[in-house]
mmCIF file of C-alpha atoms in Angstrom:
data_model
loop_
_atom_site.group_PDB
_atom_site.id
_atom_site.type_symbol
_atom_site.label_atom_id
_atom_site.label_comp_id
_atom_site.label_asym_id
_atom_site.label_seq_id
_atom_site.Cartn_x
_atom_site.Cartn_y
_atom_site.Cartn_z
ATOM 1 C CA MET A 725 -9.725 -21.486 -18.355
ATOM 2 C CA LYS A 726 -8.158 -18.490 -16.666
ATOM 3 C CA LYS A 727 -4.657 -17.718 -17.909
ATOM 4 C CA ALA A 728 -1.689 -16.921 -15.682
ATOM 5 C CA LEU A 729 1.953 -16.118 -16.392
ATOM 6 C CA PHE A 730 4.228 -17.634 -13.735
ATOM 7 C CA ILE A 731 7.700 -16.046 -13.665
ATOM 8 C CA PHE A 732 10.292 -17.261 -11.177
ATOM 9 C CA ASN A 733 13.922 -16.462 -10.432
ATOM 10 C CA PRO A 734 15.723 -19.808 -9.943
ATOM 11 C CA HIS A 735 18.596 -18.145 -8.052
ATOM 12 C CA SER A 736 16.728 -16.020 -5.480
ATOM 13 C CA GLY A 737 17.509 -16.641 -1.835
ATOM 14 C CA LYS A 738 18.648 -20.198 -1.361
ATOM 15 C CA ALA A 739 17.010 -21.361 -4.620
ATOM 16 C CA LEU A 740 14.065 -22.736 -2.618
ATOM 17 C CA ILE A 741 11.830 -22.560 -5.682
ATOM 18 C CA ARG A 742 13.459 -25.776 -6.911
ATOM 19 C CA ASN A 743 11.881 -27.699 -4.038
ATOM 20 C CA HIS A 744 8.457 -26.090 -4.343
ATOM 21 C CA LEU A 745 7.923 -25.491 -8.050
ATOM 22 C CA MET A 746 5.564 -28.417 -8.682
ATOM 23 C CA GLU A 747 3.642 -27.695 -5.477
ATOM 24 C CA ILE A 748 3.021 -24.096 -6.588
ATOM 25 C CA VAL A 749 2.040 -25.159 -10.090
ATOM 26 C CA ASP A 750 -0.402 -27.690 -8.645
ATOM 27 C CA ILE A 751 -2.082 -25.049 -6.438
ATOM 28 C CA LEU A 752 -2.526 -22.672 -9.388
ATOM 29 C CA VAL A 753 -3.796 -25.350 -11.779
ATOM 30 C CA LYS A 754 -6.311 -26.668 -9.243
ATOM 31 C CA ASP A 755 -7.695 -23.138 -8.959
ATOM 32 C CA GLY A 756 -8.463 -23.203 -12.679
ATOM 33 C CA TYR A 757 -5.445 -21.469 -14.181
ATOM 34 C CA GLU A 758 -3.812 -22.404 -17.462
ATOM 35 C CA LEU A 759 -0.160 -21.621 -16.783
ATOM 36 C CA THR A 760 2.708 -20.302 -18.835
ATOM 37 C CA VAL A 761 5.847 -20.929 -16.743
ATOM 38 C CA TYR A 762 8.976 -18.871 -17.349
ATOM 39 C CA SER A 763 12.359 -19.123 -15.613
ATOM 40 C CA THR A 764 14.330 -15.859 -15.730
ATOM 41 C CA GLN A 765 17.684 -16.043 -17.484
ATOM 42 C CA GLY A 766 19.348 -12.906 -16.158
ATOM 43 C CA ARG A 767 18.865 -9.364 -14.942
ATOM 44 C CA GLY A 768 16.108 -7.507 -16.798
ATOM 45 C CA ASP A 769 14.563 -10.693 -18.165
ATOM 46 C CA ALA A 770 11.493 -10.611 -15.908
ATOM 47 C CA CYS A 771 10.889 -6.960 -16.799
ATOM 48 C CA ARG A 772 10.988 -7.738 -20.509
ATOM 49 C CA ALA A 773 8.713 -10.776 -20.160
ATOM 50 C CA VAL A 774 6.042 -8.743 -18.359
ATOM 51 C CA ARG A 775 6.370 -5.736 -20.641
ATOM 52 C CA GLU A 776 5.790 -7.968 -23.695
ATOM 53 C CA ARG A 777 3.066 -10.143 -22.122
ATOM 54 C CA ARG A 778 -0.309 -10.712 -23.757
ATOM 55 C CA LYS A 779 -3.369 -8.935 -22.403
ATOM 56 C CA SER A 780 -5.134 -12.294 -22.098
ATOM 57 C CA TYR A 781 -3.294 -13.070 -18.855
ATOM 58 C CA GLU A 782 -5.510 -12.467 -15.822
ATOM 59 C CA LEU A 783 -2.700 -12.979 -13.320
ATOM 60 C CA ILE A 784 1.079 -12.645 -13.147
ATOM 61 C CA VAL A 785 2.608 -14.851 -10.474
ATOM 62 C CA CYS A 786 6.093 -13.849 -9.379
ATOM 63 C CA SER A 787 8.489 -15.909 -7.262
ATOM 64 C CA GLY A 788 11.802 -14.371 -6.285
ATOM 65 C CA GLY A 789 13.182 -11.616 -4.119
ATOM 66 C CA ASP A 790 12.315 -7.947 -3.936
ATOM 67 C CA GLY A 791 14.524 -7.328 -6.978
ATOM 68 C CA THR A 792 12.517 -9.788 -9.064
ATOM 69 C CA LEU A 793 9.256 -8.178 -7.929
ATOM 70 C CA ASP A 794 10.720 -4.798 -8.869
ATOM 71 C CA GLU A 795 11.284 -6.056 -12.414
ATOM 72 C CA ILE A 796 7.752 -7.457 -12.607
ATOM 73 C CA VAL A 797 6.198 -4.154 -11.512
ATOM 74 C CA THR A 798 8.506 -2.106 -13.753
ATOM 75 C CA GLY A 799 7.569 -4.222 -16.760
ATOM 76 C CA MET A 800 3.882 -3.837 -15.951
ATOM 77 C CA MET A 801 4.154 -0.047 -15.602
ATOM 78 C CA GLN A 802 6.078 0.175 -18.871
ATOM 79 C CA SER A 803 3.455 -1.908 -20.687
ATOM 80 C CA GLY A 804 0.727 0.641 -20.007
ATOM 81 C CA PHE A 805 -1.919 -1.840 -18.810
ATOM 82 C CA ARG A 806 -2.563 -3.550 -15.477
ATOM 83 C CA THR A 807 -2.621 -7.200 -14.541
ATOM 84 C CA THR A 808 -3.051 -8.431 -10.984
ATOM 85 C CA ILE A 809 0.184 -9.700 -9.425
ATOM 86 C CA GLY A 810 0.594 -12.681 -7.114
ATOM 87 C CA TYR A 811 3.838 -12.697 -5.131
ATOM 88 C CA ILE A 812 5.541 -15.793 -3.715
ATOM 89 C CA PRO A 813 8.616 -14.445 -1.878
ATOM 90 C CA ALA A 814 11.864 -16.381 -2.179
ATOM 91 C CA GLY A 815 14.553 -13.778 -1.493
ATOM 92 C CA SER A 816 16.956 -13.068 1.361
ATOM 93 C CA THR A 817 14.897 -10.384 3.140
ATOM 94 C CA ASN A 818 11.529 -10.014 1.351
ATOM 95 C CA ASP A 819 10.850 -6.580 2.855
ATOM 96 C CA PHE A 820 7.844 -5.802 0.706
ATOM 97 C CA ALA A 821 6.221 -9.188 1.258
ATOM 98 C CA ASN A 822 6.572 -8.663 5.007
ATOM 99 C CA SER A 823 4.942 -5.236 4.718
ATOM 100 C CA LEU A 824 1.976 -6.805 2.916
ATOM 101 C CA LYS A 825 1.832 -9.713 5.404
ATOM 102 C CA ILE A 826 2.269 -12.205 2.601
ATOM 103 C CA PRO A 827 3.051 -15.626 4.150
ATOM 104 C CA SER A 828 6.735 -16.483 4.316
ATOM 105 C CA THR A 829 6.308 -20.143 3.339
ATOM 106 C CA MET A 830 5.983 -20.692 -0.389
ATOM 107 C CA LYS A 831 2.966 -23.018 -0.158
ATOM 108 C CA LYS A 832 0.955 -20.592 1.990
ATOM 109 C CA ALA A 833 1.971 -17.681 -0.217
ATOM 110 C CA ALA A 834 0.723 -19.582 -3.268
ATOM 111 C CA GLU A 835 -2.548 -20.301 -1.472
ATOM 112 C CA ALA A 836 -2.882 -16.564 -0.733
ATOM 113 C CA VAL A 837 -2.409 -15.853 -4.447
ATOM 114 C CA VAL A 838 -5.481 -17.908 -5.349
ATOM 115 C CA GLY A 839 -7.542 -17.402 -2.184
ATOM 116 C CA GLY A 840 -6.638 -13.894 -1.024
ATOM 117 C CA THR A 841 -7.906 -10.435 -1.881
ATOM 118 C CA VAL A 842 -6.659 -7.722 -4.214
ATOM 119 C CA PHE A 843 -4.811 -4.780 -2.645
ATOM 120 C CA SER A 844 -4.149 -1.675 -4.744
ATOM 121 C CA CYS A 845 -0.694 -0.487 -3.737
ATOM 122 C CA ASP A 846 1.369 2.619 -4.482
ATOM 123 C CA VAL A 847 4.297 2.429 -6.917
ATOM 124 C CA GLY A 848 7.260 4.804 -6.946
ATOM 125 C CA ARG A 849 8.375 6.511 -10.144
ATOM 126 C CA PHE A 850 12.077 7.399 -10.243
ATOM 127 C CA ASN A 851 12.726 9.616 -13.275
ATOM 128 C CA GLU A 852 11.787 7.186 -16.067
ATOM 129 C CA ASP A 853 12.265 4.106 -13.882
ATOM 130 C CA PHE A 854 10.089 2.572 -11.136
ATOM 131 C CA PHE A 855 10.540 1.098 -7.663
ATOM 132 C CA VAL A 856 8.253 -0.859 -5.355
ATOM 133 C CA TYR A 857 9.296 0.059 -1.838
ATOM 134 C CA ILE A 858 12.626 1.936 -1.552
ATOM 135 C CA ALA A 859 14.913 4.324 -3.406
ATOM 136 C CA ALA A 860 18.068 5.179 -1.451
ATOM 137 C CA PHE A 861 21.519 6.702 -1.711
ATOM 138 C CA GLY A 862 24.631 7.075 0.415
ATOM 139 C CA LEU A 863 25.908 5.122 3.414
ATOM 140 C CA PHE A 864 25.157 1.366 3.273
ATOM 141 C CA THR A 865 23.199 1.509 -0.002
ATOM 142 C CA GLU A 866 25.970 -0.307 -1.864
ATOM 143 C CA VAL A 867 25.543 -3.179 0.579
ATOM 144 C CA SER A 868 22.279 -4.431 -0.914
ATOM 145 C CA TYR A 869 23.476 -4.721 -4.494
ATOM 146 C CA GLY A 870 27.182 -5.180 -3.699
ATOM 147 C CA THR A 871 26.921 -8.184 -1.388
ATOM 148 C CA PRO A 872 27.393 -11.443 -3.335
ATOM 149 C CA GLN A 873 24.285 -13.648 -3.492
ATOM 150 C CA GLU A 874 26.252 -16.582 -2.069
ATOM 151 C CA MET A 875 27.164 -14.502 0.995
ATOM 152 C CA LYS A 876 23.511 -13.467 1.474
ATOM 153 C CA ASN A 877 22.443 -17.114 1.261
ATOM 154 C CA MET A 878 24.974 -18.305 3.850
ATOM 155 C CA LEU A 879 24.884 -15.470 6.359
ATOM 156 C CA GLY A 880 21.527 -13.727 5.890
ATOM 157 C CA HIS A 881 21.290 -10.372 7.700
ATOM 158 C CA LEU A 882 24.815 -10.814 9.044
ATOM 159 C CA ALA A 883 26.069 -10.464 5.479
ATOM 160 C CA TYR A 884 24.605 -6.964 5.275
ATOM 161 C CA ILE A 885 26.135 -5.969 8.600
ATOM 162 C CA LEU A 886 29.596 -7.264 7.698
ATOM 163 C CA GLU A 887 29.525 -5.618 4.296
ATOM 164 C CA GLY A 888 28.189 -2.389 5.800
ATOM 165 C CA VAL A 889 30.984 -2.099 8.349
ATOM 166 C CA ARG A 890 33.482 -2.264 5.509
ATOM 167 C CA HIS A 891 32.047 0.978 4.086
ATOM 168 C CA LEU A 892 32.182 2.990 7.309
ATOM 169 C CA GLN A 893 35.684 4.253 6.639
ATOM 170 C CA ASN A 894 34.580 5.670 3.282
ATOM 171 C CA ILE A 895 31.772 7.972 4.403
ATOM 172 C CA ARG A 896 30.969 10.571 1.793
ATOM 173 C CA SER A 897 28.484 13.411 2.012
ATOM 174 C CA HIS A 898 26.425 15.032 -0.746
ATOM 175 C CA HIS A 899 25.223 18.615 -0.811
ATOM 176 C CA LEU A 900 21.578 18.409 -1.841
ATOM 177 C CA LYS A 901 18.657 20.652 -2.587
ATOM 178 C CA VAL A 902 15.448 18.766 -1.859
ATOM 179 C CA THR A 903 12.153 20.210 -3.088
ATOM 180 C CA SER A 904 9.151 18.355 -1.708
ATOM 181 C CA VAL A 905 5.385 18.638 -2.008
ATOM 182 C CA SER A 906 4.133 18.038 1.536
ATOM 183 C CA GLU A 907 0.985 16.249 2.733
ATOM 184 C CA ASN A 908 -1.076 19.443 2.624
ATOM 185 C CA GLY A 909 0.158 20.437 -0.823
ATOM 186 C CA GLU A 910 2.755 22.975 0.301
ATOM 187 C CA THR A 911 6.190 23.087 -1.316
ATOM 188 C CA VAL A 912 9.085 22.699 1.128
ATOM 189 C CA VAL A 913 12.764 23.230 0.213
ATOM 190 C CA ILE A 914 15.631 21.695 2.245
ATOM 191 C CA GLU A 915 19.316 22.309 1.505
ATOM 192 C CA ASP A 916 22.043 20.551 3.497
ATOM 193 C CA ASP A 917 24.847 17.965 3.428
ATOM 194 C CA PHE A 918 23.683 14.341 3.732
ATOM 195 C CA ILE A 919 25.366 10.958 4.065
ATOM 196 C CA TYR A 920 22.230 8.898 3.513
ATOM 197 C CA GLY A 921 18.708 9.233 2.236
ATOM 198 C CA MET A 922 15.811 6.909 1.590
ATOM 199 C CA VAL A 923 12.380 7.298 0.063
ATOM 200 C CA THR A 924 10.226 4.374 1.162
ATOM 201 C CA ASN A 925 6.812 2.776 0.973
ATOM 202 C CA SER A 926 7.386 -0.097 3.381
ATOM 203 C CA TYR A 927 7.322 -1.122 7.028
ATOM 204 C CA SER A 928 10.788 -2.700 6.902
ATOM 205 C CA VAL A 929 14.081 -2.174 5.083
ATOM 206 C CA GLY A 930 16.856 -4.747 4.889
ATOM 207 C CA GLY A 931 14.837 -7.140 7.001
ATOM 208 C CA PHE A 932 14.591 -4.667 9.876
ATOM 209 C CA LYS A 933 11.738 -2.407 10.908
ATOM 210 C CA SER A 934 11.900 0.819 8.918
ATOM 211 C CA ILE A 935 13.274 3.987 10.484
ATOM 212 C CA ALA A 936 10.177 5.694 9.163
ATOM 213 C CA GLY A 937 7.996 3.308 11.150
ATOM 214 C CA ASN A 938 9.253 4.847 14.375
ATOM 215 C CA VAL A 939 9.311 8.432 13.145
ATOM 216 C CA PHE A 940 5.697 8.320 11.988
ATOM 217 C CA LYS A 941 4.454 6.243 14.931
ATOM 218 C CA GLY A 942 2.978 3.510 12.771
ATOM 219 C CA LYS A 943 1.125 5.967 10.534
ATOM 220 C CA ILE A 944 2.389 4.367 7.350
ATOM 221 C CA ALA A 945 -0.011 3.287 4.620
ATOM 222 C CA LEU A 946 1.065 1.571 1.416
ATOM 223 C CA ASP A 947 -1.814 3.035 -0.594
ATOM 224 C CA ASP A 948 -2.041 6.686 0.508
ATOM 225 C CA GLY A 949 -0.031 8.271 -2.321
ATOM 226 C CA LEU A 950 2.732 9.356 0.070
ATOM 227 C CA PHE A 951 6.346 8.303 0.562
ATOM 228 C CA GLU A 952 8.120 8.326 3.907
ATOM 229 C CA VAL A 953 11.369 10.261 3.440
ATOM 230 C CA THR A 954 14.376 10.066 5.767
ATOM 231 C CA LEU A 955 17.555 12.112 5.217
ATOM 232 C CA ILE A 956 20.564 11.774 7.539
ATOM 233 C CA LYS A 957 22.836 14.787 7.815
ATOM 234 C CA MET A 958 26.616 14.707 7.618
ATOM 235 C CA PRO A 959 28.054 14.378 11.154
ATOM 236 C CA LYS A 960 30.438 17.144 12.182
ATOM 237 C CA ASN A 961 32.728 14.802 14.122
ATOM 238 C CA PRO A 962 33.189 11.101 15.029
ATOM 239 C CA MET A 963 31.057 11.509 18.148
ATOM 240 C CA GLU A 964 28.076 12.650 16.087
ATOM 241 C CA LEU A 965 28.610 9.709 13.718
ATOM 242 C CA ASN A 966 28.606 7.302 16.646
ATOM 243 C CA SER A 967 25.405 8.914 17.946
ATOM 244 C CA ILE A 968 23.730 8.469 14.554
ATOM 245 C CA LEU A 969 24.772 4.809 14.252
ATOM 246 C CA ALA A 970 23.688 4.103 17.834
ATOM 247 C CA ALA A 971 20.306 5.715 17.192
ATOM 248 C CA LEU A 972 19.814 3.611 14.064
ATOM 249 C CA ALA A 973 20.824 0.433 15.882
ATOM 250 C CA ILE A 974 18.258 0.851 18.655
ATOM 251 C CA GLN A 975 15.597 2.496 16.460
ATOM 252 C CA ASN A 976 15.735 5.654 18.602
ATOM 253 C CA ILE A 977 15.729 8.360 15.988
ATOM 254 C CA ASP A 978 17.370 11.649 16.938
ATOM 255 C CA THR A 979 15.809 14.280 14.676
ATOM 256 C CA ALA A 980 18.716 16.652 15.357
ATOM 257 C CA TYR A 981 20.657 14.614 12.817
ATOM 258 C CA MET A 982 17.811 13.814 10.449
ATOM 259 C CA TYR A 983 14.946 15.117 8.392
ATOM 260 C CA SER A 984 11.860 12.886 8.294
ATOM 261 C CA PHE A 985 8.691 13.780 6.424
ATOM 262 C CA LYS A 986 6.004 12.494 4.066
ATOM 263 C CA SER A 987 5.849 13.492 0.420
ATOM 264 C CA GLY A 988 3.935 12.611 -2.719
ATOM 265 C CA ARG A 989 6.545 14.122 -5.013
ATOM 266 C CA LEU A 990 10.079 15.386 -4.523
ATOM 267 C CA VAL A 991 13.000 16.568 -6.620
ATOM 268 C CA ILE A 992 16.523 15.936 -5.340
ATOM 269 C CA GLU A 993 19.347 17.962 -6.916
ATOM 270 C CA SER A 994 23.023 17.288 -6.241
ATOM 271 C CA GLU A 995 26.258 19.068 -7.101
ATOM 272 C CA ASP A 996 27.919 15.726 -7.861
ATOM 273 C CA ASP A 997 27.006 12.289 -9.168
ATOM 274 C CA ILE A 998 25.093 10.075 -6.729
ATOM 275 C CA ALA A 999 24.668 6.296 -7.008
ATOM 276 C CA TRP A 1000 21.134 5.180 -6.166
ATOM 277 C CA THR A 1001 19.678 1.809 -5.289
ATOM 278 C CA LEU A 1002 16.108 0.862 -6.222
ATOM 279 C CA ASP A 1003 14.599 -2.067 -4.306
ATOM 280 C CA GLY A 1004 18.081 -3.348 -3.486
ATOM 281 C CA GLU A 1005 19.390 -3.185 -7.067
ATOM 282 C CA PHE A 1006 21.684 -0.625 -8.681
ATOM 283 C CA GLY A 1007 19.557 2.277 -9.928
ATOM 284 C CA GLY A 1008 22.170 4.287 -11.809
ATOM 285 C CA VAL A 1009 24.147 7.465 -11.139
ATOM 286 C CA HIS A 1010 22.268 10.776 -11.189
ATOM 287 C CA ARG A 1011 22.576 14.449 -10.323
ATOM 288 C CA VAL A 1012 18.860 15.243 -10.541
ATOM 289 C CA VAL A 1013 16.078 12.809 -9.695
ATOM 290 C CA THR A 1014 12.332 13.267 -9.554
ATOM 291 C CA LEU A 1015 10.417 10.809 -7.386
ATOM 292 C CA THR A 1016 6.648 10.609 -7.769
ATOM 293 C CA ASN A 1017 4.215 8.402 -5.881
ATOM 294 C CA GLU A 1018 1.872 6.692 -8.370
ATOM 295 C CA ARG A 1019 -1.012 6.102 -6.004
ATOM 296 C CA GLN A 1020 -2.585 2.626 -6.048
ATOM 297 C CA ALA A 1021 -0.986 1.851 -9.429
ATOM 298 C CA MET A 1022 -0.429 -1.853 -8.722
ATOM 299 C CA ASP A 1023 -2.903 -4.620 -7.865
ATOM 300 C CA ILE A 1024 -1.376 -7.382 -5.772
ATOM 301 C CA MET A 1025 -2.907 -10.395 -4.022
ATOM 302 C CA VAL A 1026 -2.646 -10.431 -0.218
ATOM 303 C CA LYS A 1027 -3.880 -12.805 2.457
ATOM 304 C CA GLU A 1028 -5.781 -10.115 4.362
#
């Protein structure tokens, strides 16, 4: 029989896995898999389980939110060998699953795991760490890992908005030197003051269509070896801040306040410590970060 490791986060989203666990197991077993089922016990547990997995597993099935998937992919990258991943989303926003058009219902997602096709997707390297779809700093980034899970469960996207408004009065800028290798291989250097930055490989962020999706007119591919980078400059006055927030709200990006470009590798240097978030989880405090796109480093099952 084929062997699969099924890792699930019992607390993701509204803990829906509790109502669908046997249904998912039944779908996998009927497709010929001998399952090892593991319930995560805390942060970092899924990463460890995948990093220490046996090579005999032909499939890793993950059920949880984007943070759980991040741990699965990080553990796989750290292990040094590849195993195909099947993703059954169960989080609050499931940005990456939406980008891959993985079904939102758990039963259909499980059916896509056994009946879909393999897609080789890019993975982001962040210094010695990894991320699946976004690395970000600055305004609003604390919202994703600072909002209590109970609040996310009850209020959904409204929880992010309410938590985000609370941070508006504490806007802080960072003076950065950004060195990027562009699409055509040229090195570009940008130096300015920024309140927010994100390096993405996704069509949506926080449950909403990505800023980059509008900037690049739909020319986003998840397997091209390139990130979409968006940096928002420090507003000079409250009117500029209002203009930036209004532009973000209606997805009408004003490039006078932003830099937007594609990059396969970039180095971001700061004069002070910056807190980063990786796939919605706290990614540490850094002054220098190197982000590299590991092209098509992950195999994941998709419906189409």
